[in-house]
Tab-separated table of N, CA and C in Angstrom:
chain	number	residue	atom	x	y	z
A	1	ALA	N	105.262	107.699	74.580
A	1	ALA	CA	104.886	106.479	73.867
A	1	ALA	C	105.850	105.355	74.219
A	2	GLU	N	107.116	105.676	74.356
A	2	GLU	CA	108.106	104.657	74.702
A	2	GLU	C	107.842	104.094	76.098
A	3	ASP	N	107.473	104.977	77.059
A	3	ASP	CA	107.149	104.524	78.412
A	3	ASP	C	105.948	103.592	78.394
A	4	ALA	N	104.927	103.930	77.598
A	4	ALA	CA	103.731	103.102	77.503
A	4	ALA	C	104.074	101.724	76.941
A	5	THR	N	104.979	101.673	75.984
A	5	THR	CA	105.408	100.399	75.403
A	5	THR	C	106.139	99.554	76.448
A	6	LEU	N	106.995	100.194	77.239
A	6	LEU	CA	107.717	99.474	78.285
A	6	LEU	C	106.770	98.938	79.356
A	7	VAL	N	105.788	99.752	79.731
A	7	VAL	CA	104.808	99.322	80.730
A	7	VAL	C	103.985	98.158	80.188
A	8	ALA	N	103.554	98.261	78.919
A	8	ALA	CA	102.774	97.182	78.311
A	8	ALA	C	103.576	95.888	78.250
A	9	ALA	N	104.849	95.982	77.925
A	9	ALA	CA	105.707	94.794	77.866
A	9	ALA	C	105.883	94.181	79.258
A	10	ALA	N	106.097	95.015	80.262
A	10	ALA	CA	106.240	94.516	81.630
A	10	ALA	C	104.949	93.860	82.103
A	11	ALA	N	103.809	94.466	81.768
A	11	ALA	CA	102.507	93.913	82.159
A	11	ALA	C	102.284	92.552	81.519
A	12	ALA	N	102.611	92.438	80.238
A	12	ALA	CA	102.428	91.170	79.535
A	12	ALA	C	103.334	90.093	80.135
A	13	LYS	N	104.564	90.455	80.428
A	13	LYS	CA	105.522	89.494	80.985
A	13	LYS	C	105.080	89.014	82.377
A	14	ALA	N	104.569	89.940	83.185
A	14	ALA	CA	104.159	89.610	84.552
A	14	ALA	C	102.755	89.009	84.620
A	15	GLY	N	101.996	89.081	83.519
A	15	GLY	CA	100.635	88.551	83.522
A	15	GLY	C	99.631	89.446	84.218
A	16	TRP	N	99.911	90.744	84.274
A	16	TRP	CA	98.988	91.684	84.903
A	16	TRP	C	97.682	91.751	84.127
A	17	VAL	N	96.606	91.956	84.859
A	17	VAL	CA	95.300	92.149	84.245
A	17	VAL	C	94.868	93.571	84.556
A	18	ASP	N	94.626	94.360	83.533
A	18	ASP	CA	94.342	95.784	83.687
A	18	ASP	C	92.848	96.076	83.802
A	19	ALA	N	92.178	95.434	84.728
A	19	ALA	CA	90.741	95.630	84.895
A	19	ALA	C	90.467	96.709	85.944
A	20	THR	N	89.353	97.418	85.765
A	20	THR	CA	88.970	98.450	86.727
A	20	THR	C	87.455	98.496	86.853
A	21	THR	N	86.973	99.282	87.812
A	21	THR	CA	85.544	99.426	88.068
A	21	THR	C	85.145	100.885	87.869
A	22	ALA	N	83.835	101.122	87.834
A	22	ALA	CA	83.348	102.496	87.698
A	22	ALA	C	81.944	102.608	88.264
A	23	VAL	N	81.631	103.798	88.757
A	23	VAL	CA	80.269	104.130	89.155
A	23	VAL	C	80.046	105.586	88.767
A	24	VAL	N	78.910	105.852	88.140
A	24	VAL	CA	78.580	107.207	87.689
A	24	VAL	C	77.140	107.532	88.081
A	25	ALA	N	76.879	108.821	88.215
A	25	ALA	CA	75.516	109.262	88.533
A	25	ALA	C	75.205	110.503	87.705
A	26	VAL	N	73.954	110.601	87.286
A	26	VAL	CA	73.479	111.755	86.524
A	26	VAL	C	72.131	112.161	87.097
A	27	ALA	N	72.005	113.435	87.432
A	27	ALA	CA	70.721	113.958	87.898
A	27	ALA	C	70.073	114.676	86.718
A	28	THR	N	68.931	114.173	86.299
A	28	THR	CA	68.195	114.802	85.201
A	28	THR	C	66.741	114.947	85.613
A	29	GLY	N	66.267	116.183	85.580
A	29	GLY	CA	64.875	116.419	85.962
A	29	GLY	C	64.609	115.984	87.384
A	30	ASP	N	63.710	115.035	87.548
A	30	ASP	CA	63.335	114.586	88.892
A	30	ASP	C	63.902	113.218	89.250
A	31	VAL	N	64.951	112.780	88.522
A	31	VAL	CA	65.528	111.454	88.740
A	31	VAL	C	67.052	111.534	88.859
A	32	VAL	N	67.608	110.721	89.763
A	32	VAL	CA	69.052	110.496	89.826
A	32	VAL	C	69.278	109.079	89.316
A	33	ALA	N	69.985	108.974	88.195
A	33	ALA	CA	70.285	107.670	87.606
A	33	ALA	C	71.727	107.294	87.934
A	34	VAL	N	71.930	106.024	88.257
A	34	VAL	CA	73.251	105.519	88.619
A	34	VAL	C	73.562	104.309	87.748
A	35	GLY	N	74.794	104.275	87.233
A	35	GLY	CA	75.266	103.115	86.492
A	35	GLY	C	76.566	102.640	87.101
A	36	TRP	N	76.802	101.319	87.079
A	36	TRP	CA	78.027	100.811	87.690
A	36	TRP	C	78.463	99.506	87.040
A	37	ILE	N	79.741	99.253	87.225
A	37	ILE	CA	80.343	97.989	86.805
A	37	ILE	C	81.458	97.690	87.803
A	38	GLY	N	81.521	96.459	88.263
A	38	GLY	CA	82.521	96.098	89.264
A	38	GLY	C	81.996	96.282	90.670
A	39	ASP	N	82.898	96.616	91.607
A	39	ASP	CA	82.482	96.722	93.001
A	39	ASP	C	82.581	98.135	93.571
A	40	SER	N	82.537	99.135	92.696
A	40	SER	CA	82.358	100.508	93.175
A	40	SER	C	80.881	100.665	93.529
A	41	ARG	N	80.584	101.514	94.505
A	41	ARG	CA	79.199	101.590	95.004
A	41	ARG	C	78.654	103.007	95.010
A	42	ALA	N	77.332	103.077	94.933
A	42	ALA	CA	76.592	104.330	95.075
A	42	ALA	C	75.623	104.162	96.242
A	43	VAL	N	75.633	105.137	97.150
A	43	VAL	CA	74.741	105.125	98.302
A	43	VAL	C	74.034	106.476	98.353
A	44	VAL	N	72.715	106.437	98.538
A	44	VAL	CA	71.963	107.675	98.720
A	44	VAL	C	71.530	107.770	100.172
A	45	VAL	N	71.541	108.993	100.668
A	45	VAL	CA	71.067	109.268	102.021
A	45	VAL	C	69.905	110.228	101.878
A	46	ASP	N	68.773	109.875	102.495
A	46	ASP	CA	67.604	110.747	102.388
A	46	ASP	C	67.644	111.841	103.460
A	47	GLY	N	66.648	112.702	103.475
A	47	GLY	CA	66.592	113.822	104.410
A	47	GLY	C	66.524	113.416	105.872
A	48	ARG	N	66.097	112.192	106.159
A	48	ARG	CA	66.026	111.693	107.535
A	48	ARG	C	67.333	111.039	107.971
A	49	GLY	N	68.289	110.903	107.042
A	49	GLY	CA	69.570	110.281	107.366
A	49	GLY	C	69.625	108.797	107.094
A	50	ALA	N	68.572	108.241	106.501
A	50	ALA	CA	68.563	106.813	106.179
A	50	ALA	C	69.338	106.576	104.886
A	51	ALA	N	70.266	105.620	104.924
A	51	ALA	CA	71.102	105.311	103.762
A	51	ALA	C	70.567	104.093	103.025
A	52	ARG	N	70.734	104.128	101.701
A	52	ARG	CA	70.315	103.005	100.861
A	52	ARG	C	71.351	102.795	99.764
A	53	THR	N	71.831	101.575	99.638
A	53	THR	CA	72.791	101.247	98.580
A	53	THR	C	72.026	101.009	97.285
A	54	LEU	N	72.443	101.688	96.216
A	54	LEU	CA	71.779	101.534	94.922
A	54	LEU	C	72.444	100.485	94.041
A	55	THR	N	73.632	100.071	94.393
A	55	THR	CA	74.398	99.156	93.560
A	55	THR	C	74.543	97.797	94.237
A	56	ARG	N	74.951	96.821	93.468
A	56	ARG	CA	75.322	95.517	94.033
A	56	ARG	C	76.679	95.163	93.444
A	57	ASP	N	77.521	94.591	94.257
A	57	ASP	CA	78.883	94.290	93.837
A	57	ASP	C	78.921	93.238	92.736
A	58	HIS	N	79.729	93.506	91.726
A	58	HIS	CA	79.991	92.539	90.657
A	58	HIS	C	81.301	91.830	90.990
A	59	ASN	N	81.246	90.976	91.997
A	59	ASN	CA	82.431	90.203	92.347
A	59	ASN	C	82.035	88.761	92.637
A	60	ALA	N	83.034	87.901	92.727
A	60	ALA	CA	82.781	86.469	92.861
A	60	ALA	C	82.214	86.078	94.216
A	61	SER	N	82.242	86.964	95.199
A	61	SER	CA	81.641	86.684	96.504
A	61	SER	C	80.136	86.905	96.512
A	62	ASN	N	79.617	87.570	95.494
A	62	ASN	CA	78.182	87.802	95.345
A	62	ASN	C	77.571	86.524	94.751
A	63	PRO	N	76.666	85.844	95.480
A	63	PRO	CA	76.126	84.571	94.991
A	63	PRO	C	75.489	84.650	93.601
A	64	ALA	N	74.779	85.733	93.303
A	64	ALA	CA	74.153	85.864	91.978
A	64	ALA	C	75.215	85.975	90.887
A	65	GLU	N	76.279	86.712	91.167
A	65	GLU	CA	77.355	86.847	90.190
A	65	GLU	C	78.135	85.541	90.041
A	66	ALA	N	78.366	84.835	91.143
A	66	ALA	CA	79.048	83.541	91.066
A	66	ALA	C	78.232	82.564	90.218
A	67	ALA	N	76.917	82.575	90.386
A	67	ALA	CA	76.052	81.709	89.580
A	67	ALA	C	76.124	82.101	88.100
A	68	ARG	N	76.173	83.402	87.807
A	68	ARG	CA	76.276	83.861	86.417
A	68	ARG	C	77.588	83.394	85.798
A	69	VAL	N	78.678	83.484	86.575
A	69	VAL	CA	79.993	83.044	86.100
A	69	VAL	C	79.969	81.550	85.786
A	70	ARG	N	79.399	80.755	86.678
A	70	ARG	CA	79.345	79.304	86.459
A	70	ARG	C	78.480	78.966	85.242
A	71	ALA	N	77.363	79.680	85.079
A	71	ALA	CA	76.492	79.447	83.924
A	71	ALA	C	77.197	79.803	82.613
A	72	ALA	N	78.153	80.734	82.677
A	72	ALA	CA	78.905	81.143	81.489
A	72	ALA	C	80.111	80.239	81.229
A	73	GLY	N	80.287	79.203	82.057
A	73	GLY	CA	81.378	78.263	81.847
A	73	GLY	C	82.617	78.514	82.688
A	74	GLY	N	82.581	79.515	83.552
A	74	GLY	CA	83.717	79.794	84.427
A	74	GLY	C	83.582	79.052	85.740
A	75	SER	N	84.525	79.270	86.617
A	75	SER	CA	84.467	78.671	87.940
A	75	SER	C	84.857	79.715	88.985
A	76	VAL	N	84.489	79.441	90.234
A	76	VAL	CA	84.707	80.390	91.331
A	76	VAL	C	85.332	79.660	92.508
A	77	GLY	N	86.349	80.272	93.094
A	77	GLY	CA	86.984	79.699	94.277
A	77	GLY	C	88.018	80.669	94.822
A	78	ARG	N	88.526	80.374	96.016
A	78	ARG	CA	89.557	81.241	96.603
A	78	ARG	C	90.902	81.073	95.910
A	79	ASN	N	91.069	79.943	95.245
A	79	ASN	CA	92.220	79.725	94.365
A	79	ASN	C	91.760	78.776	93.263
A	80	GLU	N	92.631	78.555	92.295
A	80	GLU	CA	92.222	77.735	91.143
A	80	GLU	C	91.940	76.294	91.540
A	81	ARG	N	92.661	75.799	92.520
A	81	ARG	CA	92.445	74.424	92.994
A	81	ARG	C	91.011	74.265	93.523
A	82	GLU	N	90.552	75.213	94.313
A	82	GLU	CA	89.185	75.153	94.840
A	82	GLU	C	88.164	75.374	93.739
A	83	ALA	N	88.440	76.324	92.846
A	83	ALA	CA	87.494	76.648	91.777
A	83	ALA	C	87.223	75.445	90.876
A	84	LYS	N	88.231	74.627	90.641
A	84	LYS	CA	88.090	73.505	89.709
A	84	LYS	C	87.870	72.169	90.404
A	85	ALA	N	87.654	72.195	91.712
A	85	ALA	CA	87.473	70.958	92.477
A	85	ALA	C	86.133	70.300	92.159
A	86	SER	N	86.100	69.000	92.313
A	86	SER	CA	84.858	68.243	92.123
A	86	SER	C	83.903	68.533	93.280
A	87	LYS	N	82.649	68.153	93.095
A	87	LYS	CA	81.651	68.338	94.159
A	87	LYS	C	82.039	67.533	95.398
A	88	THR	N	82.596	66.353	95.198
A	88	THR	CA	83.019	65.501	96.312
A	88	THR	C	84.124	66.181	97.109
A	89	ARG	N	85.092	66.747	96.399
A	89	ARG	CA	86.208	67.414	97.086
A	89	ARG	C	85.714	68.661	97.822
A	90	LYS	N	84.769	69.393	97.218
A	90	LYS	CA	84.218	70.575	97.889
A	90	LYS	C	83.450	70.173	99.142
A	91	ALA	N	82.731	69.056	99.076
A	91	ALA	CA	82.014	68.558	100.257
A	91	ALA	C	83.007	68.168	101.348
A	92	ALA	N	84.110	67.539	100.962
A	92	ALA	CA	85.139	67.153	101.928
A	92	ALA	C	85.760	68.374	102.594
A	93	SER	N	85.861	69.469	101.856
A	93	SER	CA	86.462	70.680	102.420
A	93	SER	C	85.601	71.276	103.524
A	94	LYS	N	84.307	70.985	103.518
A	94	LYS	CA	83.434	71.483	104.581
A	94	LYS	C	83.775	70.809	105.913
A	95	ILE	N	84.334	69.612	105.836
A	95	ILE	CA	84.740	68.895	107.036
A	95	ILE	C	86.185	69.224	107.400
A	96	ALA	N	87.077	69.098	106.418
A	96	ALA	CA	88.509	69.295	106.675
A	96	ALA	C	88.917	70.763	106.654
A	97	GLY	N	88.129	71.593	105.995
A	97	GLY	CA	88.444	73.011	105.896
A	97	GLY	C	89.195	73.342	104.613
A	98	ALA	N	89.018	74.575	104.145
A	98	ALA	CA	89.642	75.024	102.904
A	98	ALA	C	91.159	75.069	103.021
A	99	THR	N	91.661	75.371	104.208
A	99	THR	CA	93.109	75.469	104.383
A	99	THR	C	93.782	74.134	104.056
A	100	LEU	N	93.259	73.047	104.580
A	100	LEU	CA	93.851	71.728	104.316
A	100	LEU	C	93.504	71.215	102.921
A	101	THR	N	92.260	71.338	102.526
A	101	THR	CA	91.820	70.756	101.275
A	101	THR	C	92.376	71.482	100.054
A	102	PHE	N	92.317	72.811	100.076
A	102	PHE	CA	92.705	73.579	98.893
A	102	PHE	C	93.941	74.451	99.100
A	103	ARG	N	94.516	74.388	100.307
A	103	ARG	CA	95.674	75.212	100.650
A	103	ARG	C	95.375	76.701	100.476
A	104	THR	N	94.240	77.093	101.007
A	104	THR	CA	93.847	78.505	101.007
A	104	THR	C	93.130	78.809	102.315
A	105	HIS	N	93.131	80.055	102.712
A	105	HIS	CA	92.446	80.450	103.939
A	105	HIS	C	90.989	80.763	103.622
A	106	ARG	N	90.100	80.412	104.519
A	106	ARG	CA	88.666	80.616	104.290
A	106	ARG	C	88.297	82.083	104.142
A	107	ARG	N	89.135	82.993	104.615
A	107	ARG	CA	88.843	84.422	104.495
A	107	ARG	C	89.367	85.038	103.192
A	108	ASN	N	90.112	84.283	102.410
A	108	ASN	CA	90.574	84.807	101.130
A	108	ASN	C	89.367	85.101	100.238
A	109	PRO	N	89.449	86.123	99.409
A	109	PRO	CA	88.300	86.458	98.565
A	109	PRO	C	88.074	85.414	97.480
A	110	MET	N	86.823	85.260	97.082
A	110	MET	CA	86.490	84.381	95.974
A	110	MET	C	86.981	85.041	94.688
A	111	ARG	N	87.420	84.208	93.742
A	111	ARG	CA	87.974	84.693	92.485
A	111	ARG	C	87.332	83.961	91.313
A	112	VAL	N	87.388	84.596	90.153
A	112	VAL	CA	86.851	84.032	88.916
A	112	VAL	C	87.982	83.346	88.162
A	113	TYR	N	87.702	82.142	87.668
A	113	TYR	CA	88.664	81.425	86.822
A	113	TYR	C	87.991	81.021	85.528
A	114	PRO	N	88.674	81.166	84.399
A	114	PRO	CA	90.077	81.540	84.267
A	114	PRO	C	90.297	83.014	84.598
A	115	GLY	N	91.488	83.324	85.026
A	115	GLY	CA	91.882	84.701	85.298
A	115	GLY	C	92.336	84.970	86.702
A	116	GLY	N	91.576	84.525	87.686
A	116	GLY	CA	91.971	84.716	89.071
A	116	GLY	C	91.693	86.091	89.641
A	117	ILE	N	90.795	86.880	89.015
A	117	ILE	CA	90.467	88.191	89.589
A	117	ILE	C	89.165	88.087	90.376
A	118	THR	N	88.972	89.006	91.310
A	118	THR	CA	87.775	88.963	92.159
A	118	THR	C	86.553	89.529	91.448
A	119	LEU	N	86.766	90.363	90.434
A	119	LEU	CA	85.650	90.989	89.721
A	119	LEU	C	85.010	90.037	88.721
A	120	THR	N	83.688	90.108	88.610
A	120	THR	CA	82.963	89.334	87.608
A	120	THR	C	82.567	90.202	86.417
A	121	ARG	N	82.569	91.506	86.627
A	121	ARG	CA	82.303	92.474	85.561
A	121	ARG	C	83.301	93.604	85.743
A	122	ALA	N	83.918	94.029	84.657
A	122	ALA	CA	84.958	95.048	84.767
A	122	ALA	C	85.190	95.719	83.425
A	123	LEU	N	85.751	96.914	83.494
A	123	LEU	CA	86.251	97.592	82.307
A	123	LEU	C	87.687	97.136	82.126
A	124	GLY	N	88.102	96.927	80.898
A	124	GLY	CA	89.471	96.457	80.656
A	124	GLY	C	89.558	94.964	80.838
A	125	GLY	N	90.692	94.510	81.330
A	125	GLY	CA	90.897	93.083	81.520
A	125	GLY	C	90.983	92.323	80.209
A	126	LEU	N	91.517	92.965	79.187
A	126	LEU	CA	91.540	92.347	77.865
A	126	LEU	C	92.233	90.988	77.811
A	127	PRO	N	93.347	90.776	78.524
A	127	PRO	CA	93.940	89.434	78.469
A	127	PRO	C	92.947	88.343	78.896
A	128	LEU	N	92.085	88.660	79.856
A	128	LEU	CA	91.076	87.694	80.292
A	128	LEU	C	89.968	87.557	79.257
A	129	LYS	N	89.460	88.690	78.800
A	129	LYS	CA	88.314	88.673	77.898
A	129	LYS	C	88.636	88.077	76.536
A	130	ARG	N	89.903	88.090	76.166
A	130	ARG	CA	90.308	87.477	74.892
A	130	ARG	C	90.445	85.970	75.016
A	131	ALA	N	90.561	85.471	76.233
A	131	ALA	CA	90.708	84.032	76.455
A	131	ALA	C	89.368	83.334	76.232
A	132	ALA	N	89.437	82.144	75.669
A	132	ALA	CA	88.220	81.370	75.428
A	132	ALA	C	87.544	81.034	76.757
A	133	GLY	N	86.240	81.210	76.814
A	133	GLY	CA	85.472	80.836	77.992
A	133	GLY	C	85.558	81.777	79.168
A	134	CYS	N	86.065	82.994	78.958
A	134	CYS	CA	86.180	83.931	80.079
A	134	CYS	C	84.801	84.487	80.445
A	135	PRO	N	84.372	84.324	81.684
A	135	PRO	CA	83.058	84.799	82.100
A	135	PRO	C	83.048	86.244	82.589
A	136	VAL	N	84.205	86.929	82.602
A	136	VAL	CA	84.251	88.332	83.024
A	136	VAL	C	83.731	89.186	81.868
A	137	THR	N	82.720	90.009	82.144
A	137	THR	CA	82.109	90.823	81.094
A	137	THR	C	82.211	92.307	81.443
A	138	ALA	N	81.800	93.139	80.500
A	138	ALA	CA	81.748	94.582	80.725
A	138	ALA	C	80.295	95.059	80.721
A	139	ASP	N	79.376	94.189	81.109
A	139	ASP	CA	77.956	94.534	81.150
A	139	ASP	C	77.642	95.307	82.431
A	140	ALA	N	77.335	96.582	82.275
A	140	ALA	CA	77.021	97.432	83.428
A	140	ALA	C	75.566	97.253	83.847
A	141	GLU	N	75.248	97.725	85.038
A	141	GLU	CA	73.867	97.750	85.535
A	141	GLU	C	73.514	99.183	85.885
A	142	SER	N	72.223	99.435	86.066
A	142	SER	CA	71.788	100.790	86.421
A	142	SER	C	70.573	100.743	87.340
A	143	ASP	N	70.336	101.879	87.989
A	143	ASP	CA	69.177	102.047	88.863
A	143	ASP	C	68.865	103.537	88.892
A	144	ALA	N	67.717	103.887	89.370
A	144	ALA	CA	67.340	105.299	89.464
A	144	ALA	C	66.455	105.516	90.684
A	145	VAL	N	66.558	106.705	91.250
A	145	VAL	CA	65.722	107.097	92.382
A	145	VAL	C	65.217	108.518	92.144
A	146	PRO	N	64.089	108.864	92.714
A	146	PRO	CA	63.614	110.250	92.583
A	146	PRO	C	64.577	111.216	93.275
A	147	VAL	N	64.791	112.369	92.671
A	147	VAL	CA	65.661	113.391	93.260
A	147	VAL	C	65.177	113.759	94.657
A	148	ALA	N	63.888	113.760	94.860
A	148	ALA	CA	63.326	114.127	96.165
A	148	ALA	C	63.790	113.192	97.280
A	149	ASP	N	64.210	111.978	96.933
A	149	ASP	CA	64.662	111.003	97.930
A	149	ASP	C	66.155	111.111	98.233
A	150	VAL	N	66.854	112.064	97.607
A	150	VAL	CA	68.307	112.138	97.729
A	150	VAL	C	68.733	113.449	98.378
A	151	ALA	N	69.227	113.361	99.622
A	151	ALA	CA	69.836	114.518	100.274
A	151	ALA	C	71.336	114.515	100.011
A	152	THR	N	71.910	113.296	100.005
A	152	THR	CA	73.344	113.120	99.758
A	152	THR	C	73.539	111.891	98.888
A	153	LEU	N	74.476	111.993	97.968
A	153	LEU	CA	74.830	110.861	97.113
A	153	LEU	C	76.325	110.604	97.273
A	154	ILE	N	76.675	109.377	97.607
A	154	ILE	CA	78.078	109.012	97.801
A	154	ILE	C	78.449	107.984	96.729
A	155	LEU	N	79.491	108.297	95.961
A	155	LEU	CA	80.044	107.374	94.969
A	155	LEU	C	81.474	107.062	95.395
A	156	ALA	N	81.815	105.787	95.536
A	156	ALA	CA	83.169	105.449	95.980
A	156	ALA	C	83.545	104.041	95.536
A	157	CYS	N	84.841	103.820	95.457
A	157	CYS	CA	85.351	102.502	95.086
A	157	CYS	C	85.335	101.569	96.297
A	158	ASP	N	85.587	100.293	96.049
A	158	ASP	CA	85.551	99.300	97.123
A	158	ASP	C	86.567	99.593	98.217
A	159	GLY	N	87.678	100.236	97.879
A	159	GLY	CA	88.687	100.550	98.890
A	159	GLY	C	88.163	101.450	99.987
A	160	VAL	N	87.280	102.365	99.638
A	160	VAL	CA	86.671	103.254	100.635
A	160	VAL	C	85.674	102.454	101.487
A	161	TRP	N	84.816	101.688	100.849
A	161	TRP	CA	83.781	100.934	101.586
A	161	TRP	C	84.408	99.855	102.461
A	162	ASP	N	85.500	99.254	102.025
A	162	ASP	CA	86.149	98.212	102.826
A	162	ASP	C	86.741	98.764	104.113
A	163	VAL	N	87.073	100.045	104.146
A	163	VAL	CA	87.670	100.662	105.330
A	163	VAL	C	86.580	101.110	106.309
A	164	PHE	N	85.461	101.567	105.806
A	164	PHE	CA	84.409	102.122	106.668
A	164	PHE	C	83.281	101.198	106.865
């Protein structure tokens, strides 16, 4: 308990956000159901070897998720300067580039503000979710496929998919 208190104090002092992702699958009867939150993914491979992704990433680089964040009052950008920029400044960055305009590299991941994390949906992240106007939610999504269509099911976090 003392170690947990020390870790919590260090996290609060450093401003750490304890958010995580999850993906789960359950085979019941003739259906494989998958639920996910964040950017962990589920992929099914059929008997012919064709792969199909059942999930979609809940991160700020996903246009649908970025639109949801903006509709909820948040902003999206590679850094806070870009996220909160006016339309005119964003248009100027298309000419001058993000590096000069916002002091960020164009390959940096998009992030949600307030908070600065790449995830738009996550488990945890209480410091963010307690803040007024935080668009990061814990709303999971789900999908299902017939068991007959599944020869192999792969569940993995973004770290695995980013490497392969």
